[in-house]
Amino acid sequence: MMKAEYFTDPSGRKYSVRNDVDCKSSNVVYAVNCRRCRRFVYVGETGGTLYQLHLFKLSRIRTQHSDPVAEHFYTDGHSMDDFQIMGLEKLSGSDESAKPWSNCGSQN
């Protein structure tokens, strides 16, 4: 799992990483990074742990599922080795804490 103090979205807006998140953390906002493209390709939130999410996303890449994140990593010379997840923020569980991320297209 990646660690950083901030990340930049495709429009150039910076977001700080505000909480200590690890692979056992659940109910988090996360970003999917592509090593080959050197950019974040997706931001979302999950109620499960980052470890569970990581396994789920790798499974969808391996089985060539037709969702945008999976497709990114099995097309155009990409591979599962290019896939990284970074935990951005642990949410408190209320809808209010997710509002700053609502414009990022969050899904599980």
Coordinates of C-alpha atoms in Angstrom, one line a residue:
M1 CA 0.0 0.0 0.0
M2 CA 1.2 3.5 -0.9
K3 CA 1.8 6.2 1.7
A4 CA 1.9 9.9 1.1
E5 CA 1.2 13.3 2.8
Y6 CA -1.0 14.4 -0.1
F7 CA -2.2 13.5 -3.6
T8 CA -3.2 15.5 -6.6
D9 CA -6.3 14.8 -8.6
P10 CA -6.4 15.0 -12.5
S11 CA -7.5 18.6 -12.4
G12 CA -4.4 19.5 -10.3
R13 CA -6.3 20.0 -7.0
K14 CA -4.3 18.8 -3.9
Y15 CA -5.8 16.8 -1.1
S16 CA -4.0 16.1 2.2
V17 CA -4.0 12.6 3.6
R18 CA -5.4 13.2 7.0
N19 CA -5.4 10.0 9.0
D20 CA -3.1 7.1 9.6
V21 CA -4.6 4.3 7.4
D22 CA -3.2 0.8 7.0
C23 CA -4.3 -2.4 5.3
K24 CA -6.4 -3.3 8.3
S25 CA -8.3 0.0 8.2
S26 CA -12.0 -0.1 7.2
N27 CA -14.4 2.6 6.2
V28 CA -11.8 4.6 4.3
V29 CA -11.5 6.8 1.3
Y30 CA -8.8 5.4 -1.0
A31 CA -7.1 6.1 -4.3
V32 CA -6.0 3.6 -7.0
N33 CA -2.7 4.6 -8.5
C34 CA -1.1 3.3 -11.8
R35 CA 2.6 3.0 -11.6
R36 CA 3.0 2.9 -15.4
C37 CA 0.9 6.1 -15.9
R38 CA 2.2 7.7 -12.7
R39 CA -1.2 9.0 -11.8
F40 CA -4.2 8.2 -9.8
V41 CA -6.9 6.6 -11.9
Y42 CA -9.7 6.4 -9.3
V43 CA -10.8 7.7 -5.9
G44 CA -13.5 5.9 -3.9
E45 CA -14.6 4.7 -0.5
T46 CA -15.1 1.3 1.0
G47 CA -16.7 0.0 4.2
G48 CA -14.5 -3.1 4.2
T49 CA -10.7 -3.2 4.9
L50 CA -8.2 -1.9 2.4
Y51 CA -6.8 -5.5 2.3
Q52 CA -10.2 -6.9 1.2
L53 CA -10.5 -4.1 -1.3
H54 CA -7.0 -4.8 -2.7
L55 CA -7.8 -8.5 -3.2
F56 CA -11.2 -7.6 -4.8
K57 CA -9.7 -5.2 -7.3
L58 CA -6.9 -7.6 -8.2
S59 CA -9.5 -10.3 -8.8
R60 CA -11.4 -8.1 -11.1
I61 CA -8.3 -7.2 -13.1
R62 CA -7.3 -10.9 -13.3
T63 CA -10.7 -11.9 -14.6
Q64 CA -10.8 -8.9 -16.9
H65 CA -14.0 -7.6 -15.5
S66 CA -15.6 -4.7 -17.5
D67 CA -15.3 -1.9 -15.0
P68 CA -13.1 1.2 -15.7
V69 CA -10.5 0.5 -13.0
A70 CA -10.0 -3.2 -13.9
E71 CA -10.0 -2.3 -17.7
H72 CA -7.2 0.2 -17.1
F73 CA -4.9 -2.5 -15.7
Y74 CA -5.5 -5.2 -18.3
T75 CA -5.3 -3.0 -21.4
D76 CA -2.7 -0.9 -23.2
G77 CA 0.3 -2.8 -21.9
H78 CA -0.7 -2.5 -18.2
S79 CA -0.6 -5.3 -15.7
M80 CA -1.5 -6.1 -12.1
D81 CA 2.1 -5.0 -11.2
D82 CA 1.1 -1.4 -12.1
F83 CA -1.8 -1.4 -9.5
Q84 CA -1.4 0.3 -6.1
I85 CA -3.9 1.4 -3.5
M86 CA -3.4 4.3 -1.1
G87 CA -5.6 5.0 1.9
L88 CA -6.4 8.6 2.1
E89 CA -8.7 9.1 5.1
K90 CA -10.5 7.0 7.7
L91 CA -14.1 8.0 7.8
S92 CA -16.1 8.3 11.1
G93 CA -19.0 6.4 9.5
S94 CA -21.4 9.4 9.0
D95 CA -22.3 10.7 5.6
E96 CA -21.1 14.2 6.7
S97 CA -17.4 13.0 6.7
A98 CA -17.7 11.8 3.1
K99 CA -18.9 15.2 1.7
P100 CA -15.4 16.6 0.8
W101 CA -14.8 13.6 -1.4
S102 CA -18.3 13.6 -3.1
N103 CA -17.1 15.2 -6.3
C104 CA -14.5 12.5 -6.8
G105 CA -16.9 9.8 -8.1
S106 CA -16.7 7.6 -5.0
Q107 CA -18.0 4.1 -5.3
N108 CA -16.9 0.8 -3.8

